[in-house]
Amino acid sequence: MAFYSKNPRNIINNLKSKVGLWSLMKQSHGTCSYSSCLNTIHLHRFLPLTTLPQFTNPDSISHKKGHFPHFQRFQSTTTEKQIDSVPNGEQSQVLDFPGGKVVFSPEMRFLSESPSVYSQCYRVLDDNGQLISHSNFVPVSEEVAVKMYSNMVTLQTLDTIFYEAQRQGRISFYVTSIGEEAINIASAAALTSDDIVFPQYREPGVLLWRGFTLQEFANQCFGNKADYGKGRQMPIHYGSNKLNYFTVASTIATQIPHAVGAAYSLKMDKKDACAVTYFGDGGTSEGDFHAAMNFAAVTESPVIFICRNNGWAISTPTSDQFRSDGIAVRGQAYGVRSIRVDGNDALAMYSAVHSARHMAVNEHRPILIEAVTYRVGHHSTSDDSTKYRPANEIEWWRMARDPVTRFRKWIEINGWWGSEAESQLRSSIRSQLLHAIQIAERAEKPPVNDLFTDVYDNIPSNLREQEKLLKETINRHPKDYPADVPI
Amino acid sequence: MLGIVRQKMLEQSLKKIPPAVSVLRSYSSAAKQMTIRDALNSALDEEMSADSKVFLMGEEVGEYQGAYKITKGLLDKYGPERVLDTPITEAGFTGVAVGAAYYGVKPVVEFMTFNFSMQAIDHIINSAAKTNYMSSGQISVPIVFRGPNGAAAGVGAQHSQCYAAWYASCPGLKVLAPYSSEDARGLLKAAIRDPDPVVFLENELLYGESFPVSDEVLDSSFCLPIGKAKIERKGKDVTIAAYSKMVGYALKAAETLEKDGIDAEVINLRSIRPLDRSMINASVRKTSRLVTVEEAFPQHGVGAEICASIVEESFAYLDAPVERIAGADVPMPYAANLERMAVPQVEDIVRAAKRTCYRSVS
């Protein structure tokens, strides 16, 4: 992926070299005619966004009418699938195959492994936060825009302070989302509270938007008595039933098929809601990603797949992760509508997720969104990314491409924000956070009987026995156990 | 290639069941007979009818009527939304089913055999078993994983392993292994109604076996408690504990032993996790001798766990070392003569019981 080469300013040069490849292809294959090469480009069907909202793709395969969840049973002879137009106007024969009508061709043509041009990336605000002319986007009110911005700032501050707390030894572990604030907040803002979220672990902003308080974040990280997780999980493994945000698990990409299952159930229940799942570029290599995408398409489930393509999976750059042109192109391979968005453009993210949700819920289809961004922070507090990438690359993305600053410029242009409000917000958040951490740190740890509950719905007799034995042992040998752990 | 093997398995299930496994018993009362297949099918049917949240998922469960015809007729009755034919991806459909369970519906996932569940085991353990605990009770997973487990006939190494010990070692899961039609009905209903994830281990060779069922068993509200074993045959000289198909073998062994004056007590475990330790211990305290029987590999198996439990709680009552009868410690061979040597036979159980009684085995 040229975007993440060592010198980001050489993107144009890299692009040129890829385009050169196309003409090379033309020359090297003797039998490859111009039109046949063109056909490989036609593999990418773009939903024209000339007039919003336009949610139906006239080119898409549709064999289902209405919103009832019909399933196409095995009817091999009748198929209403549309196919690519017959190339070159050849009088080709057609095979009625169980999957559809297959057009024959005497020309041996391999589908290219890469497109001659990268799939386009949807963006609405330029690097200076100015609206690009002729852009299509879903408008946001001043209230929503300011709330989005405040949340982005809060997320940024939350990350910075908790990271410092880990470095000071006050919490054991932390994962930042620096650089991905727009993805977190803008996507959350475009969803409703009924939409069920299945996160990876770099999306605390979605929880923040929905109302998880700074104190609740702190409680989980410190694993104290007030933690909803009862101290059972590492920091950043937040979850909230109330806010429809499923508890973070450490396993990569397992949440993707979970989201499909929940989406299918939402459809069965005829709810006006969808499932949304987030994952990184690395997560798309997992088998679960492929199975889930396939399943979502086959079961026509209302699920939104949001891939945060931030260029790095710990130390693995995307060039070592996959050879496809990013993630969005894979959608078509599974029969899933997809789009690539500038993940650092909050307005574009908002619009894309908003439209995706509408399609998912009303048309019962999965949507794949590839949000292109950069992981400014280290993978986690157990990582030092300067070991595998240049420090100046990190700095460039942190400063020149900061999504928070970019959005701030836009709301300032609209007259909705100023430097007074900025400094007030930042100092207020900072003091709230430090206060929350103080309280969380001093709070009691969870009691010992929280060790044994929730393994099953009802505590089984053997665990009750073990709990009794443990308490007796602690009482008999108090010196061997920490004094501050309540029983 | 997998398709060819699976097809072969389907042919096997339609073959006649070898006589060694037959455990048809005749009762003087005119009790109704029911095959395991019908028992499972009726249990699924009744639970789906009673609760609209229950739905089935798996390969070939719908149009094909089930790889072993367990889900026969259910697609026609409940429609494609509730009986879902899935693409071939165990990892995929298990993950999808777990997600649906998180949401609050009750999926019953069929694995064509539990050997294929290994491809989905991350979702079974990490996404299903541990989630209630990791989420502190916020997310419950009312899911059932069912399918044939253990050795069939002539299906080779990759289709014959028993997974009872693997799943039973994991906290958060419940593991059931029915033997008779009464077990099949009662335990499957209990599993579907249970809010925790349940692994339900059936046996392919038992599907066609008939067992007598009372009117109580046939009632749609019938349910067996999870975690309770059953004494299939009362005795006083030696306890034989087994699960699934081996219960039938143990009962045959008991008949043979009776002729030699040894009165064996046969326990049908029914539930591997939670294990009914109190019943097994009570029985051993009565008989002072124990033989455990399983078709699975011996190391770290169910028999090993039972043995440990007895040694921990009833050591003083033992009059002889515990005998463990298990499958041979080799991947299951294919040739019929070798396969026969690799799984326990009735004679092995008889000899083991005699050894615990310090009787000559010749």
PDB file of C-alpha atoms in Angstrom, chain A residues 66-171:
ATOM      1  CA  GLY A  66     -39.362  -5.623  -0.450  1.00  0.00           C
ATOM      2  CA  HIS A  67     -38.200  -5.876   3.101  1.00  0.00           C
ATOM      3  CA  PHE A  68     -39.383  -9.348   3.932  1.00  0.00           C
ATOM      4  CA  PRO A  69     -36.501 -11.629   4.664  1.00  0.00           C
ATOM      5  CA  HIS A  70     -37.073 -14.095   1.852  1.00  0.00           C
ATOM      6  CA  PHE A  71     -34.349 -16.544   1.184  1.00  0.00           C
ATOM      7  CA  GLN A  72     -33.601 -17.676  -2.294  1.00  0.00           C
ATOM      8  CA  ARG A  73     -34.077 -21.400  -2.156  1.00  0.00           C
ATOM      9  CA  PHE A  74     -32.441 -23.644  -4.688  1.00  0.00           C
ATOM     10  CA  GLN A  75     -33.988 -22.552  -7.961  1.00  0.00           C
ATOM     11  CA  SER A  76     -31.356 -23.233 -10.486  1.00  0.00           C
ATOM     12  CA  THR A  77     -33.247 -22.356 -13.603  1.00  0.00           C
ATOM     13  CA  THR A  78     -34.653 -18.967 -12.685  1.00  0.00           C
ATOM     14  CA  THR A  79     -32.234 -16.231 -11.795  1.00  0.00           C
ATOM     15  CA  GLU A  80     -32.767 -12.555 -12.005  1.00  0.00           C
ATOM     16  CA  LYS A  81     -29.117 -11.691 -11.514  1.00  0.00           C
ATOM     17  CA  GLN A  82     -27.704  -8.949 -13.654  1.00  0.00           C
ATOM     18  CA  ILE A  83     -24.216  -9.380 -14.935  1.00  0.00           C
ATOM     19  CA  ASP A  84     -21.546  -7.251 -16.524  1.00  0.00           C
ATOM     20  CA  SER A  85     -22.523  -6.242 -19.997  1.00  0.00           C
ATOM     21  CA  VAL A  86     -21.275  -8.600 -22.691  1.00  0.00           C
ATOM     22  CA  PRO A  87     -17.834  -7.297 -23.612  1.00  0.00           C
ATOM     23  CA  ASN A  88     -17.003  -6.244 -27.128  1.00  0.00           C
ATOM     24  CA  GLY A  89     -20.547  -7.033 -28.231  1.00  0.00           C
ATOM     25  CA  GLU A  90     -19.361 -10.587 -28.927  1.00  0.00           C
ATOM     26  CA  GLN A  91     -21.973 -13.154 -29.823  1.00  0.00           C
ATOM     27  CA  SER A  92     -20.899 -15.303 -26.872  1.00  0.00           C
ATOM     28  CA  GLN A  93     -22.643 -18.396 -25.654  1.00  0.00           C
ATOM     29  CA  VAL A  94     -24.173 -18.415 -22.236  1.00  0.00           C
ATOM     30  CA  LEU A  95     -24.247 -21.220 -19.631  1.00  0.00           C
ATOM     31  CA  ASP A  96     -27.116 -21.467 -17.209  1.00  0.00           C
ATOM     32  CA  PHE A  97     -25.057 -22.395 -14.172  1.00  0.00           C
ATOM     33  CA  PRO A  98     -26.567 -22.869 -10.679  1.00  0.00           C
ATOM     34  CA  GLY A  99     -24.926 -19.610  -9.678  1.00  0.00           C
ATOM     35  CA  GLY A 100     -26.227 -17.602 -12.620  1.00  0.00           C
ATOM     36  CA  LYS A 101     -25.698 -16.978 -16.317  1.00  0.00           C
ATOM     37  CA  VAL A 102     -22.077 -17.362 -17.314  1.00  0.00           C
ATOM     38  CA  VAL A 103     -20.846 -15.730 -20.525  1.00  0.00           C
ATOM     39  CA  PHE A 104     -18.205 -17.646 -22.437  1.00  0.00           C
ATOM     40  CA  SER A 105     -15.263 -16.047 -24.192  1.00  0.00           C
ATOM     41  CA  PRO A 106     -12.558 -17.558 -26.391  1.00  0.00           C
ATOM     42  CA  GLU A 107     -10.069 -15.067 -25.059  1.00  0.00           C
ATOM     43  CA  MET A 108      -8.113 -16.234 -22.063  1.00  0.00           C
ATOM     44  CA  ARG A 109      -8.295 -13.317 -19.677  1.00  0.00           C
ATOM     45  CA  PHE A 110      -7.033 -13.383 -16.103  1.00  0.00           C
ATOM     46  CA  LEU A 111      -8.554 -10.918 -13.669  1.00  0.00           C
ATOM     47  CA  SER A 112      -5.762  -8.664 -12.544  1.00  0.00           C
ATOM     48  CA  GLU A 113      -4.535  -9.063  -8.991  1.00  0.00           C
ATOM     49  CA  SER A 114      -4.571  -5.315  -8.487  1.00  0.00           C
ATOM     50  CA  PRO A 115      -6.551  -2.506 -10.008  1.00  0.00           C
ATOM     51  CA  SER A 116      -4.766  -0.072 -12.264  1.00  0.00           C
ATOM     52  CA  VAL A 117      -5.983   2.770 -10.089  1.00  0.00           C
ATOM     53  CA  TYR A 118      -6.536   2.635  -6.344  1.00  0.00           C
ATOM     54  CA  SER A 119     -10.157   2.705  -5.277  1.00  0.00           C
ATOM     55  CA  GLN A 120     -11.128   6.262  -4.549  1.00  0.00           C
ATOM     56  CA  CYS A 121     -11.367   7.605  -1.035  1.00  0.00           C
ATOM     57  CA  TYR A 122     -14.336   9.711   0.033  1.00  0.00           C
ATOM     58  CA  ARG A 123     -13.409  12.983   1.684  1.00  0.00           C
ATOM     59  CA  VAL A 124     -15.282  16.196   2.316  1.00  0.00           C
ATOM     60  CA  LEU A 125     -12.959  18.443   4.338  1.00  0.00           C
ATOM     61  CA  ASP A 126      -9.482  19.206   3.084  1.00  0.00           C
ATOM     62  CA  ASP A 127      -6.405  19.218   5.307  1.00  0.00           C
ATOM     63  CA  ASN A 128      -7.228  22.727   6.475  1.00  0.00           C
ATOM     64  CA  GLY A 129     -10.740  21.884   7.515  1.00  0.00           C
ATOM     65  CA  GLN A 130     -12.284  23.622   4.551  1.00  0.00           C
ATOM     66  CA  LEU A 131     -15.218  22.103   2.735  1.00  0.00           C
ATOM     67  CA  ILE A 132     -14.185  20.769  -0.666  1.00  0.00           C
ATOM     68  CA  SER A 133     -16.344  22.198  -3.419  1.00  0.00           C
ATOM     69  CA  HIS A 134     -19.007  19.966  -4.973  1.00  0.00           C
ATOM     70  CA  SER A 135     -18.771  17.652  -1.982  1.00  0.00           C
ATOM     71  CA  ASN A 136     -21.728  15.587  -0.898  1.00  0.00           C
ATOM     72  CA  PHE A 137     -22.228  15.026   2.743  1.00  0.00           C
ATOM     73  CA  VAL A 138     -24.911  14.618   5.378  1.00  0.00           C
ATOM     74  CA  PRO A 139     -25.207  17.957   7.160  1.00  0.00           C
ATOM     75  CA  VAL A 140     -24.744  18.205  10.914  1.00  0.00           C
ATOM     76  CA  SER A 141     -26.262  20.817  13.176  1.00  0.00           C
ATOM     77  CA  GLU A 142     -24.150  23.141  15.287  1.00  0.00           C
ATOM     78  CA  GLU A 143     -25.147  21.237  18.407  1.00  0.00           C
ATOM     79  CA  VAL A 144     -24.097  17.893  17.010  1.00  0.00           C
ATOM     80  CA  ALA A 145     -20.886  19.285  15.515  1.00  0.00           C
ATOM     81  CA  VAL A 146     -19.848  20.893  18.786  1.00  0.00           C
ATOM     82  CA  LYS A 147     -20.704  17.735  20.691  1.00  0.00           C
ATOM     83  CA  MET A 148     -18.633  15.741  18.228  1.00  0.00           C
ATOM     84  CA  TYR A 149     -15.697  18.053  18.649  1.00  0.00           C
ATOM     85  CA  SER A 150     -15.887  18.067  22.451  1.00  0.00           C
ATOM     86  CA  ASN A 151     -15.983  14.305  22.470  1.00  0.00           C
ATOM     87  CA  MET A 152     -12.961  14.130  20.179  1.00  0.00           C
ATOM     88  CA  VAL A 153     -11.050  16.414  22.517  1.00  0.00           C
ATOM     89  CA  THR A 154     -12.187  14.400  25.527  1.00  0.00           C
ATOM     90  CA  LEU A 155     -11.044  11.177  23.900  1.00  0.00           C
ATOM     91  CA  GLN A 156      -7.683  12.681  23.049  1.00  0.00           C
ATOM     92  CA  THR A 157      -7.207  13.976  26.598  1.00  0.00           C
ATOM     93  CA  LEU A 158      -8.447  10.750  28.149  1.00  0.00           C
ATOM     94  CA  ASP A 159      -5.899   8.800  26.139  1.00  0.00           C
ATOM     95  CA  THR A 160      -3.034  11.110  26.994  1.00  0.00           C
ATOM     96  CA  ILE A 161      -3.718  11.100  30.718  1.00  0.00           C
ATOM     97  CA  PHE A 162      -4.354   7.385  31.043  1.00  0.00           C
ATOM     98  CA  TYR A 163      -1.239   6.641  29.036  1.00  0.00           C
ATOM     99  CA  GLU A 164       0.729   8.770  31.475  1.00  0.00           C
ATOM    100  CA  ALA A 165      -0.927   6.978  34.379  1.00  0.00           C
ATOM    101  CA  GLN A 166       0.297   3.655  33.022  1.00  0.00           C
ATOM    102  CA  ARG A 167       3.784   5.028  32.608  1.00  0.00           C
ATOM    103  CA  GLN A 168       3.647   6.112  36.246  1.00  0.00           C
ATOM    104  CA  GLY A 169       2.738   2.556  37.236  1.00  0.00           C
ATOM    105  CA  ARG A 170      -0.760   3.431  38.428  1.00  0.00           C
ATOM    106  CA  ILE A 171      -2.499   1.151  35.922  1.00  0.00           C
TER     107      ILE A 171
END
